[in-house]
Coordinates of C-alpha atoms in Angstrom, one line a residue:
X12 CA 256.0 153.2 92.0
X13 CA 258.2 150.2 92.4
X14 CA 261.5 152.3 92.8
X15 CA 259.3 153.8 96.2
X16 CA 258.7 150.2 97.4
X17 CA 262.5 149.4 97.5
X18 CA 263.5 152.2 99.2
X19 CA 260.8 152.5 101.8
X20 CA 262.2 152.2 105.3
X21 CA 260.1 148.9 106.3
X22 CA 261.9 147.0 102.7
X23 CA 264.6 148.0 103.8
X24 CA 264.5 146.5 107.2
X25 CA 263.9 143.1 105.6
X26 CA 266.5 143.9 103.1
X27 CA 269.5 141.3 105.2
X28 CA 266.5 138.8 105.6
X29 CA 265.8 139.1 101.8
X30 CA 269.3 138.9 100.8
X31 CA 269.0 135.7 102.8
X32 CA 266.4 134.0 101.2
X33 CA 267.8 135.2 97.5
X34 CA 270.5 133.1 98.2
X35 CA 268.3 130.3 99.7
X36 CA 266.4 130.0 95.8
X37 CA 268.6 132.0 93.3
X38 CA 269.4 128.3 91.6
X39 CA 265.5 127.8 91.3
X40 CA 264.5 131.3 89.9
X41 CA 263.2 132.4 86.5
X42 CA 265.9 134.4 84.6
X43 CA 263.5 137.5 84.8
X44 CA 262.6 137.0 88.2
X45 CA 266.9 136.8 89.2
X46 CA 266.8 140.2 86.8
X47 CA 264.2 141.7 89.1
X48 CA 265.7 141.3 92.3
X49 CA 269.1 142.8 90.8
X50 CA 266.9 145.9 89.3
X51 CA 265.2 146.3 93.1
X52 CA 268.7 145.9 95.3
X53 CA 270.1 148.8 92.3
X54 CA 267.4 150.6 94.3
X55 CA 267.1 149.2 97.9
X56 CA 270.9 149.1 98.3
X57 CA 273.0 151.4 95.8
X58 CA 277.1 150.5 95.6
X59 CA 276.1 147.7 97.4
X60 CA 276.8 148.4 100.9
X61 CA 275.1 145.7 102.4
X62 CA 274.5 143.1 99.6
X63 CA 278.1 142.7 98.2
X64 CA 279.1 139.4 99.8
X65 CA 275.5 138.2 98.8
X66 CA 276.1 139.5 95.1
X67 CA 279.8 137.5 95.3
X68 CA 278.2 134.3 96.3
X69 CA 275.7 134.9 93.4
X70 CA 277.9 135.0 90.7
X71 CA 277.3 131.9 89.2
X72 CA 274.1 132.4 89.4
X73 CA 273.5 135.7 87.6
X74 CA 276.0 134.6 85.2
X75 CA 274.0 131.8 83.7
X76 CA 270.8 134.3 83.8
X77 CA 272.7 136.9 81.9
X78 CA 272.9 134.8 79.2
X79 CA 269.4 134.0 78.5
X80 CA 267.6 137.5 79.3
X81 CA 265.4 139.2 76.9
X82 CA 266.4 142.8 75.6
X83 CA 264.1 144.6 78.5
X84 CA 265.3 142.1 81.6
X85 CA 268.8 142.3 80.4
X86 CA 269.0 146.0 80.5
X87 CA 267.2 145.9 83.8
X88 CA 269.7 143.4 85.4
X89 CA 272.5 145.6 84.0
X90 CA 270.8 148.5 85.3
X91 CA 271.1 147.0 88.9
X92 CA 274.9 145.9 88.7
X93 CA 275.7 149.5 87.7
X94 CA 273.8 150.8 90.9
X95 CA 275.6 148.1 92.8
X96 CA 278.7 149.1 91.5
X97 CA 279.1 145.5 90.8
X98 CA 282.2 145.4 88.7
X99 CA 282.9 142.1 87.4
X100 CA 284.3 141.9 83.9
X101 CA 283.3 138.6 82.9
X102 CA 279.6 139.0 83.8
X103 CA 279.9 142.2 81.8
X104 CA 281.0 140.3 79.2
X105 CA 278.4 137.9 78.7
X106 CA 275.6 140.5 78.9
X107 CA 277.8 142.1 76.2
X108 CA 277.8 138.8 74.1
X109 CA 273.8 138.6 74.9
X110 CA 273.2 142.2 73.7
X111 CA 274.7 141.8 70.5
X112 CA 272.8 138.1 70.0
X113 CA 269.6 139.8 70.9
X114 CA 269.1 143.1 69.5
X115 CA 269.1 142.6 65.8
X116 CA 265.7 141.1 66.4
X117 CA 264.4 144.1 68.6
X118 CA 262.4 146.4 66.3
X119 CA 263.6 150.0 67.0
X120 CA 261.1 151.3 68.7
X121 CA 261.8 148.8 71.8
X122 CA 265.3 148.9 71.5
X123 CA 265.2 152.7 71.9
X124 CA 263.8 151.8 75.7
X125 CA 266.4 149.7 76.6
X126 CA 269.7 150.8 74.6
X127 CA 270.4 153.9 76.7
X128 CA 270.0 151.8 79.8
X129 CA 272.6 149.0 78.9
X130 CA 274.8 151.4 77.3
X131 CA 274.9 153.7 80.6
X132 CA 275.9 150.6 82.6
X133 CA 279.0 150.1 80.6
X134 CA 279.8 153.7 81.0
X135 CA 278.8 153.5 84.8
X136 CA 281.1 150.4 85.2
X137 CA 284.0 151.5 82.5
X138 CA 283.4 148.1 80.5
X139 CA 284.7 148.5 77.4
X140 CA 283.6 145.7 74.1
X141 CA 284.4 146.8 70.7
X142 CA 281.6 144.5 69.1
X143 CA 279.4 146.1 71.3
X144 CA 280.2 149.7 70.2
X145 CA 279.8 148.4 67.0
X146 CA 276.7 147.5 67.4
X147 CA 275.7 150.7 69.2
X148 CA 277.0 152.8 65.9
X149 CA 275.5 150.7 63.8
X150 CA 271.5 150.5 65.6
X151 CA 272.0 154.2 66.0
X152 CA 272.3 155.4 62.4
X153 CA 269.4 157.7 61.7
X154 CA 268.3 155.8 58.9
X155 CA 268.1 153.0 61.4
X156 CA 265.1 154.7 62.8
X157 CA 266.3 153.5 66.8
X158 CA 267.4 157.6 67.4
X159 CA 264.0 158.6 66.4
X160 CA 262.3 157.1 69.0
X161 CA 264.7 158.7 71.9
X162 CA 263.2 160.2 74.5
X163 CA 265.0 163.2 76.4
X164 CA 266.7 161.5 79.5
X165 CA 267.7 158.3 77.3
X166 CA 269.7 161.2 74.5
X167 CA 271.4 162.3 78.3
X168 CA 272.3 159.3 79.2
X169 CA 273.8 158.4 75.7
X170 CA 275.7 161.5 75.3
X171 CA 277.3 160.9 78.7
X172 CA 278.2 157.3 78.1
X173 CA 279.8 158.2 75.1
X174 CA 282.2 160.5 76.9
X175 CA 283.7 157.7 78.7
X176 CA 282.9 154.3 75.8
X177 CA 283.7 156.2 72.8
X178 CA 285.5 159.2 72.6
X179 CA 288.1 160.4 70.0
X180 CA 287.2 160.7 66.3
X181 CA 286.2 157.5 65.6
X182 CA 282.9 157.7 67.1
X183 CA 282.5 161.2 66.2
X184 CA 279.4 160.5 64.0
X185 CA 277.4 158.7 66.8
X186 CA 278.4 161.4 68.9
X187 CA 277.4 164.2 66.7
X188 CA 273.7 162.4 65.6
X189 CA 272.7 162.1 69.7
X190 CA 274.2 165.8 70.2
X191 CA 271.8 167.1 67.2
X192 CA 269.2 165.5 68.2
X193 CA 269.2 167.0 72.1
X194 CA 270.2 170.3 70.6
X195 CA 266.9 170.0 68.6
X196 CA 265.3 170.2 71.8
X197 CA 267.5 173.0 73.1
X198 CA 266.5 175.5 69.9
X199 CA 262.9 174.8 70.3
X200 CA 261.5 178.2 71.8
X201 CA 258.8 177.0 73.2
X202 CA 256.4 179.1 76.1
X203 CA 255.6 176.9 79.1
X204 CA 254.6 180.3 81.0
X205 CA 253.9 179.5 84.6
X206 CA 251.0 181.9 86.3
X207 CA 249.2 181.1 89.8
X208 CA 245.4 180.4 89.7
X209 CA 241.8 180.2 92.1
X210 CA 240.2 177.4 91.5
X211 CA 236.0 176.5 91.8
X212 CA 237.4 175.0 95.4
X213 CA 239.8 177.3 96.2
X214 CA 242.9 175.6 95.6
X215 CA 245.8 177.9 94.4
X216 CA 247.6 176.1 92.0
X217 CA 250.0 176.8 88.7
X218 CA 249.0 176.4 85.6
X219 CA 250.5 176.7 82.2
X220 CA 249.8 180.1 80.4
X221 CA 250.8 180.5 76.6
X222 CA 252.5 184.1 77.6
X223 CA 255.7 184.7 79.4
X224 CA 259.1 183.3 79.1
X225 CA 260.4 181.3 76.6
X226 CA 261.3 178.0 78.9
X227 CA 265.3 177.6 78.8
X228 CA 265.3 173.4 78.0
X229 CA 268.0 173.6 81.4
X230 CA 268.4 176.5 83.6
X231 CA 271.8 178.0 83.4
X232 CA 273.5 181.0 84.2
X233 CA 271.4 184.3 83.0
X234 CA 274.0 185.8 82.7
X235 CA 275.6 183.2 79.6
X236 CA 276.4 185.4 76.5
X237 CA 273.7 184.7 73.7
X238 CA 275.7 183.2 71.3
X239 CA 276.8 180.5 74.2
X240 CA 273.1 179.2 75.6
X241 CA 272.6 176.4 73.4
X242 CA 276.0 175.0 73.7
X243 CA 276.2 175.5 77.4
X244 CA 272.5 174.1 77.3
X245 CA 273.7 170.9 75.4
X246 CA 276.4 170.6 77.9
X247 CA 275.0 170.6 81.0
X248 CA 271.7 168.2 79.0
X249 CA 275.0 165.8 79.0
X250 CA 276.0 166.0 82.5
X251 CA 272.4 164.9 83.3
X252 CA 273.3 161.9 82.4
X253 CA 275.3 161.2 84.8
X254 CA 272.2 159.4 87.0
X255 CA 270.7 157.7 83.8
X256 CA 267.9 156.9 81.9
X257 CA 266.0 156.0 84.6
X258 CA 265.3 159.4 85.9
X259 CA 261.4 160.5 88.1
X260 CA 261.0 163.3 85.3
X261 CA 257.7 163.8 83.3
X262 CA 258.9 165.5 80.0
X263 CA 256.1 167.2 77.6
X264 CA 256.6 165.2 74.2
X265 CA 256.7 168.0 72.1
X266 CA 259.3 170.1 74.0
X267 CA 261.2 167.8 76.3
X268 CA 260.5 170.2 79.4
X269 CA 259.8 169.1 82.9
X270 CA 256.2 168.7 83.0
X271 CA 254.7 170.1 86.4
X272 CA 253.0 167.2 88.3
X273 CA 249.7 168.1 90.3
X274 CA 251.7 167.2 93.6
X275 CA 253.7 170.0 92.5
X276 CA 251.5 172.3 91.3
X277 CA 249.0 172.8 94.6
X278 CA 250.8 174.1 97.9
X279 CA 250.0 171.1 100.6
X280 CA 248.4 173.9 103.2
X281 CA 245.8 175.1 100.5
X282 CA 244.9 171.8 98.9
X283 CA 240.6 170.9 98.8
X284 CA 241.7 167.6 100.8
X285 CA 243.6 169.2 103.3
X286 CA 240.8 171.5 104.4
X287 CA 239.0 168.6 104.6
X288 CA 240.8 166.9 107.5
X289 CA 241.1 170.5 109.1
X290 CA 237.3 170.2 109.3
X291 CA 237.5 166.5 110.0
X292 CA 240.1 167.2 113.0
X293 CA 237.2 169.9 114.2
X294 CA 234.6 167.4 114.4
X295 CA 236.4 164.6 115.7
X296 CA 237.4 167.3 118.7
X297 CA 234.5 168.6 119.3
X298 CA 232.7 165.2 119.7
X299 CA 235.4 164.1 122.1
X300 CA 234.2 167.1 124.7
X301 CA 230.3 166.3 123.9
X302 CA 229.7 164.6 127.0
X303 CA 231.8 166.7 129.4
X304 CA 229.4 169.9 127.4
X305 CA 226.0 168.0 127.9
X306 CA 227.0 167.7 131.8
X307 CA 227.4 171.2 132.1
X308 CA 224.2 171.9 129.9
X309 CA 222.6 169.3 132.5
X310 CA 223.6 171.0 135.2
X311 CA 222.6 174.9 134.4
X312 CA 219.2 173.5 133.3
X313 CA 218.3 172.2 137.1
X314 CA 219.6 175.6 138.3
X315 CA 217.1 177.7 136.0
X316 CA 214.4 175.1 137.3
X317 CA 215.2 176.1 140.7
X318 CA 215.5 179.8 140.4
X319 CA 212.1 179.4 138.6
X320 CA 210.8 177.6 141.3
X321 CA 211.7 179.4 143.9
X322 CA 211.2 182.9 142.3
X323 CA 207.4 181.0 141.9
X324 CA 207.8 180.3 145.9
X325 CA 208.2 184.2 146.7
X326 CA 205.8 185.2 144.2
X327 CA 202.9 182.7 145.8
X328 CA 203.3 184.2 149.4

């Protein structure tokens, strides 16, 4: 994945180098291109630590892009100045004045991709614009068909944001259509029964059986009265939030669980490939010692010739 790419330890290297060069062409960059690099630094260089004098220098810069992004780049871009913790009000402002320009021609389907991701940002970054939660009660009326198309860790990321952009009772309704609709997920009793299993190459691996526990939607506390679980459920959903939309979970459609990954599913020391190399490791060994073997296979051979020549020697006289 691209998140892996920013964050691996050789990008990171280059990363003042980069930063370097971004400053070198920033005027000369596509809007989307600007976008990108803010996206990958959210990644390579979270609250900004080493790029914040860059960013400062950039302002200009990313202000103009800002303000001609498309729905997906401008949620990406925003995406990254919340990682950065890269505060500034007036850029805020115009992505604000962008979003609201832009998204009554987004058909709800893509909007739902995106709106989670800007409206996190806000939260992340405590910008508060009154248009924009406007807009934000308005696109997410059911009727408006944008909440249908929520997945799980953009709901999370809603219901957080809207602890910090809209609380009290005017928001209430927004609040209380995102709640429903993670607590639809949370009242789903739905078996995701994990057992181990052999398989034809001897992996041992889990797999999903259709008998066994009923799969909380979020672990908590066993020990949570009855009547409690779904709320406490729905609360801690929220807190998940916290990290985003933008989250490395695979979640079944159906259900919203955690879907197991294979990586996951197969312990490393008893995976098909890893027997392999074992074996491979074997060979490479023993042809490493080959010729120091066919010395010493040399070398007992002349001594039977000469115990059978000898023992011939005795045997003539």
């Amino acid at each position: 994945m691209l998140q892996e790419t920013c964050v691996h330890g050789t990008a990171l290297k280059l990363l003042p180098s980069v930063l370097i060069s971004l400053e070198a062409v920033a005027e000369d960059m596509m809007p989307e291109q600007l976008a990108g690099c803010l996206w990958a630094l959210g990644w390579a260089d979270p609250n900004a630590t080493v790029s914040r004098g860059h960013l400062e220098r950039l302002r200009d810069e990313i202000g103009v892009v800002l303000g001609e992004l498309e729905m997906r780049d401008l949620s990406h871009a925003l995406w990254g100045m919340a990682a950065l913790d890269f505060n500034d009000k007036e850029l805020l402002g115009i992505a604000a004045d962008r979003f609201l320009a832009w998204h009554v021609k987004v058909k709800a389907p893509i909007l739902a991709k995106h709106i989670a991701r800007v409206t996190w940002a806000f939260a992340k970054l405590d910008f508060h614009h009154k248009l924009f939660k406007l807009a934000l009660e308005e696109r997410l009326q059911p009727h408006k068909y944008v909440i249908r198309f929520l997945e799980p860790d953009q709901l999370h990321a809603l219901a957080w944001s809207f602890r910090i952009l809209m609380p009290g009772s005017r928001w209430q309704k927004t609040r209380d259509d995102i709640d429903a609709k993670i607590m639809a997920y949370v009242k789903m009793r739905y078996r995701h029964g994990i057992g181990r299993k052999v398989d034809e190459y001897g992996d041992e691996r889990l797999h999903k059986v259709t008998v066994g526990r009923i799969e909380p939607y979020v672990e908590i506390d066993p020990e949570t009265p009855k009547e409690l679980r779904n709320q406490v459920m729905l609360e801690k959903a929220k807190d998940l939030g916290a990290v985003g939309p933008d989250v490395p979970n695979v979640r079944r459609k159906i259900s919203g669980r955690p879907k197991w990954s294979v990586t996951q599913w197969v312990d490393a020391k008893k995976r098909f490939l890893y027997y392999a190399q074992q074996d491979q490791q074997l060979a490479e060994d023993a042809s490493s010692s080959f010729p120091k073997a066919v010395g010493g296979l040399q070398c007992k051979r002349r001594q039977i010739e000469w115990r059978s020549i000898l023992s011939n020697c005795f045997t003539s006289e």
